[in-house]
């Protein structure tokens, strides 16, 4: 989940604290197989922030205290280096017992992973939110164990809305267009559109899905689907016909745009569930709200889901220790502290309930999880064409015809299939 992790790591000092009083208690004396599992396992994990390693070491210490015969050897690696690291380890038959990463399907496709039901108790599995668990399946079997998630919503400046006479956030494209025009008429930027190379695919996906489109239909690429073209044309019109966006939206990156919204200079922008953490650090006095992503007409609600995973490799010599440790990680108090520390969306029902009860803004995102759609990451071609998608989508609002842009991406996808 680099779209999440890179930004979260940069602002960890500002992470807001979520209250988990209901979770309470110390796990140090608990464990599903206390004293009954033996052996040393290895864990390779990325650095989400400066606090990630401390959280892992705390959980490991508690687990080892509860299971004196078990040991967990932790190795932390930066997001910049972890893909090369795991590639080297796998190629030299030194795969870790457990890996934390933003992709699992390549390992599952190479038959390197254990099914989740072999390394998790039924209680742990039943606590996962269905959407995130389903996205961890490859060929019908779950190999990717949900770890952290993210979904999107519409952030809007309440002061700008009041000034423009807007009573409530838009639910449809037509309402978004009308509201953006009203805000622009007051001398502000109505809508922030990040179609630059950082994450153009995210902005486009929200509109594509909100219009009934999709990247694929089964194994067939459908990038030129009429609904997709219509969605990109709508973005083109917002930028060039209605002129309600910031200058040069086709080259604007999300990170930069979020800072402008945080400064109170944009009426609306799409943002992730961890965006409130950044806004609190940048401008704690900003008067803003969060609403579901607008869709075209009567299309069903939708949001973009992003997910990171844990996975267990078949090469482990101590599967009982792996299972006991993974169950321990997802105990409500342990996992709740990780969400508290890092600011991500929880993937378990128990911690989601705790967060929703304490944080109204996060509750909006948690409710949106059922509507989440995901990039076609289980299709190996996606990784190959993602760079072209990011680089080329913005040109559709910078002078190129949206249909031509999507046609070019369709040809790239078909070549890679």
Coordinates of C-alpha atoms in Angstrom, one line a residue, residues 157-373:
X157 CA -14.6 22.8 3.2
X158 CA -17.6 23.7 5.4
X159 CA -16.8 27.4 5.5
X160 CA -16.7 27.6 1.7
X161 CA -19.9 25.6 1.4
X162 CA -21.6 28.0 3.8
X163 CA -20.3 31.1 1.9
X164 CA -21.6 29.6 -1.4
X165 CA -25.0 28.7 0.0
X166 CA -24.5 25.0 -0.2
X167 CA -26.5 23.1 2.4
X168 CA -25.0 19.6 2.1
X169 CA -22.2 17.7 0.3
X170 CA -22.9 16.5 -3.2
X171 CA -24.1 12.9 -3.8
X172 CA -24.0 12.9 -7.6
X173 CA -21.8 14.2 -10.4
X174 CA -24.4 16.8 -11.3
X175 CA -24.5 18.1 -7.7
X176 CA -20.7 18.1 -7.5
X177 CA -20.4 20.1 -10.7
X178 CA -23.1 22.6 -9.5
X179 CA -21.4 23.0 -6.1
X180 CA -18.0 23.4 -7.6
X181 CA -19.3 26.2 -9.8
X182 CA -20.8 28.0 -6.8
X183 CA -17.6 27.9 -4.9
X184 CA -15.6 29.0 -7.9
X185 CA -18.0 31.9 -8.4
X186 CA -17.0 33.1 -4.9
X187 CA -13.4 33.3 -6.0
X188 CA -12.1 30.0 -4.7
X189 CA -11.2 26.7 -6.4
X190 CA -14.3 24.5 -6.4
X191 CA -12.7 21.0 -6.9
X192 CA -9.2 19.7 -6.6
X193 CA -8.3 17.2 -9.3
X194 CA -5.1 15.2 -8.9
X195 CA -4.5 13.6 -12.3
X196 CA -0.7 13.9 -12.0
X197 CA 1.6 10.9 -12.2
X198 CA 1.6 10.2 -8.4
X199 CA -1.9 8.6 -8.3
X200 CA -4.0 9.5 -11.4
X201 CA -5.4 6.0 -11.4
X202 CA -7.0 6.5 -8.1
X203 CA -8.9 9.7 -9.0
X204 CA -10.0 8.2 -12.3
X205 CA -11.1 4.9 -10.7
X206 CA -13.5 6.6 -8.4
X207 CA -15.3 8.3 -11.3
X208 CA -15.0 5.2 -13.6
X209 CA -16.6 2.9 -11.0
X210 CA -19.1 5.6 -10.0
X211 CA -20.3 5.5 -13.6
X212 CA -20.6 1.7 -13.9
X213 CA -17.2 1.2 -15.6
X214 CA -14.2 -1.0 -14.7
X215 CA -10.7 -1.8 -15.7
X216 CA -11.5 -5.4 -16.5
X217 CA -14.3 -7.9 -17.0
X218 CA -12.9 -11.2 -15.8
X219 CA -9.6 -11.6 -17.6
X220 CA -10.6 -9.1 -20.4
X221 CA -9.4 -5.6 -20.3
X222 CA -12.2 -3.1 -20.7
X223 CA -10.4 0.3 -20.4
X224 CA -12.2 1.7 -23.5
X225 CA -15.6 0.8 -22.1
X226 CA -18.1 3.7 -22.8
X227 CA -18.7 4.3 -19.1
X228 CA -14.9 4.8 -18.7
X229 CA -14.7 7.2 -21.5
X230 CA -17.7 9.2 -20.2
X231 CA -16.0 9.4 -16.7
X232 CA -12.8 10.7 -18.1
X233 CA -14.7 13.2 -20.3
X234 CA -16.5 14.4 -17.2
X235 CA -13.2 15.2 -15.5
X236 CA -12.1 16.9 -18.7
X237 CA -15.2 19.1 -18.6
X238 CA -14.7 20.0 -15.0
X239 CA -11.2 21.2 -15.8
X240 CA -11.7 22.9 -19.2
X241 CA -15.3 23.6 -19.8
X242 CA -16.5 24.5 -16.2
X243 CA -13.0 25.7 -15.1
X244 CA -13.7 24.7 -11.5
X245 CA -10.3 23.0 -10.8
X246 CA -6.9 24.2 -9.8
X247 CA -4.5 25.1 -12.7
X248 CA -2.9 22.2 -14.6
X249 CA -4.9 19.3 -13.0
X250 CA -3.3 16.8 -15.4
X251 CA 0.1 17.3 -13.7
X252 CA -1.0 17.9 -10.1
X253 CA 0.0 15.2 -7.6
X254 CA -2.3 14.2 -4.8
X255 CA 0.2 15.0 -2.1
X256 CA 0.6 18.6 -3.2
X257 CA -3.1 19.1 -3.7
X258 CA -3.9 17.8 -0.2
X259 CA -1.7 20.5 1.2
X260 CA -3.6 23.2 -0.7
X261 CA -6.9 21.9 0.6
X262 CA -5.4 21.8 4.1
X263 CA -4.5 25.5 3.7
X264 CA -8.2 26.2 3.1
X265 CA -7.9 27.1 -0.6
X266 CA -10.0 24.3 -2.2
X267 CA -13.7 23.5 -1.7
X268 CA -13.6 19.7 -2.4
X269 CA -11.1 17.0 -2.9
X270 CA -11.0 13.2 -2.7
X271 CA -9.1 11.9 0.3
X272 CA -8.2 8.7 2.2
X273 CA -9.2 7.7 5.7
X274 CA -5.8 8.7 7.0
X275 CA -6.0 12.2 5.5
X276 CA -7.6 13.6 8.7
X277 CA -4.2 12.8 10.4
X278 CA -2.4 15.0 7.9
X279 CA -5.0 17.8 8.2
X280 CA -4.8 17.8 12.0
X281 CA -1.0 18.3 11.7
X282 CA -1.2 20.9 9.0
X283 CA -4.3 23.0 10.0
X284 CA -6.1 21.8 13.1
X285 CA -8.6 24.7 12.8
X286 CA -9.7 23.7 9.3
X287 CA -13.5 23.4 9.3
X288 CA -14.2 20.4 7.0
X289 CA -16.4 17.4 6.6
X290 CA -16.2 14.0 5.0
X291 CA -18.9 12.4 2.8
X292 CA -19.3 9.4 0.5
X293 CA -17.8 9.6 -3.0
X294 CA -20.4 11.1 -5.5
X295 CA -21.6 8.9 -8.3
X296 CA -23.2 9.5 -11.6
X297 CA -27.0 9.5 -11.4
X298 CA -28.4 6.4 -9.6
X299 CA -25.3 4.3 -9.8
X300 CA -24.6 2.4 -6.6
X301 CA -22.1 3.9 -4.0
X302 CA -18.5 3.1 -4.5
X303 CA -15.1 3.9 -3.0
X304 CA -11.5 2.8 -3.7
X305 CA -10.0 0.2 -1.4
X306 CA -6.3 -0.3 -0.9
X307 CA -4.9 -3.1 1.2
X308 CA -1.6 -4.5 2.6
X309 CA -1.2 -8.1 3.7
X310 CA 0.5 -10.6 5.9
X311 CA 1.4 -13.9 4.3
X312 CA 3.0 -17.2 5.4
X313 CA 5.4 -19.1 3.2
X314 CA 5.2 -22.8 2.7
X315 CA 8.9 -23.2 3.5
X316 CA 8.4 -22.5 7.2
X317 CA 9.5 -25.3 9.5
X318 CA 7.4 -24.1 12.4
X319 CA 3.8 -23.7 11.1
X320 CA 2.3 -24.0 14.7
X321 CA 4.4 -21.0 15.8
X322 CA 3.4 -19.0 12.7
X323 CA -0.3 -19.7 13.5
X324 CA 0.0 -18.9 17.1
X325 CA 1.9 -15.6 16.4
X326 CA -0.6 -14.4 13.7
X327 CA -3.5 -15.1 16.0
X328 CA -1.7 -13.1 18.7
X329 CA -1.1 -10.2 16.3
X330 CA -4.8 -9.8 15.6
X331 CA -5.9 -9.9 19.2
X332 CA -8.0 -6.8 19.6
X333 CA -5.7 -5.0 22.0
X334 CA -2.5 -5.7 20.0
X335 CA -4.0 -4.8 16.6
X336 CA -5.9 -1.9 18.0
X337 CA -2.6 -0.3 19.2
X338 CA -1.2 -0.7 15.7
X339 CA -4.2 1.2 14.1
X340 CA -3.8 3.8 16.9
X341 CA -0.1 4.2 16.1
X342 CA -0.3 4.2 12.3
X343 CA -3.7 5.8 11.5
X344 CA -4.8 3.2 9.0
X345 CA -8.3 1.7 8.5
X346 CA -8.6 -1.5 10.5
X347 CA -9.3 -4.7 8.7
X348 CA -11.0 -6.5 11.6
X349 CA -14.6 -6.0 12.7
X350 CA -13.8 -5.7 16.4
X351 CA -11.3 -2.9 16.0
X352 CA -13.4 -1.2 13.4
X353 CA -16.3 -1.1 15.9
X354 CA -14.0 0.5 18.5
X355 CA -12.7 3.1 16.1
X356 CA -16.2 4.0 14.8
X357 CA -17.5 4.5 18.3
X358 CA -14.8 7.1 19.0
X359 CA -14.2 8.9 15.7
X360 CA -17.1 10.2 13.6
X361 CA -14.9 11.0 10.6
X362 CA -13.4 7.5 10.5
X363 CA -16.9 6.1 10.9
X364 CA -17.8 7.5 7.5
X365 CA -14.9 5.5 6.0
X366 CA -15.6 2.3 7.9
X367 CA -19.2 2.4 6.6
X368 CA -17.9 2.8 3.1
X369 CA -15.8 -0.4 3.2
X370 CA -18.7 -2.5 1.9
X371 CA -18.7 -0.4 -1.3
X372 CA -15.0 -0.7 -1.9
X373 CA -13.5 -1.7 -5.2

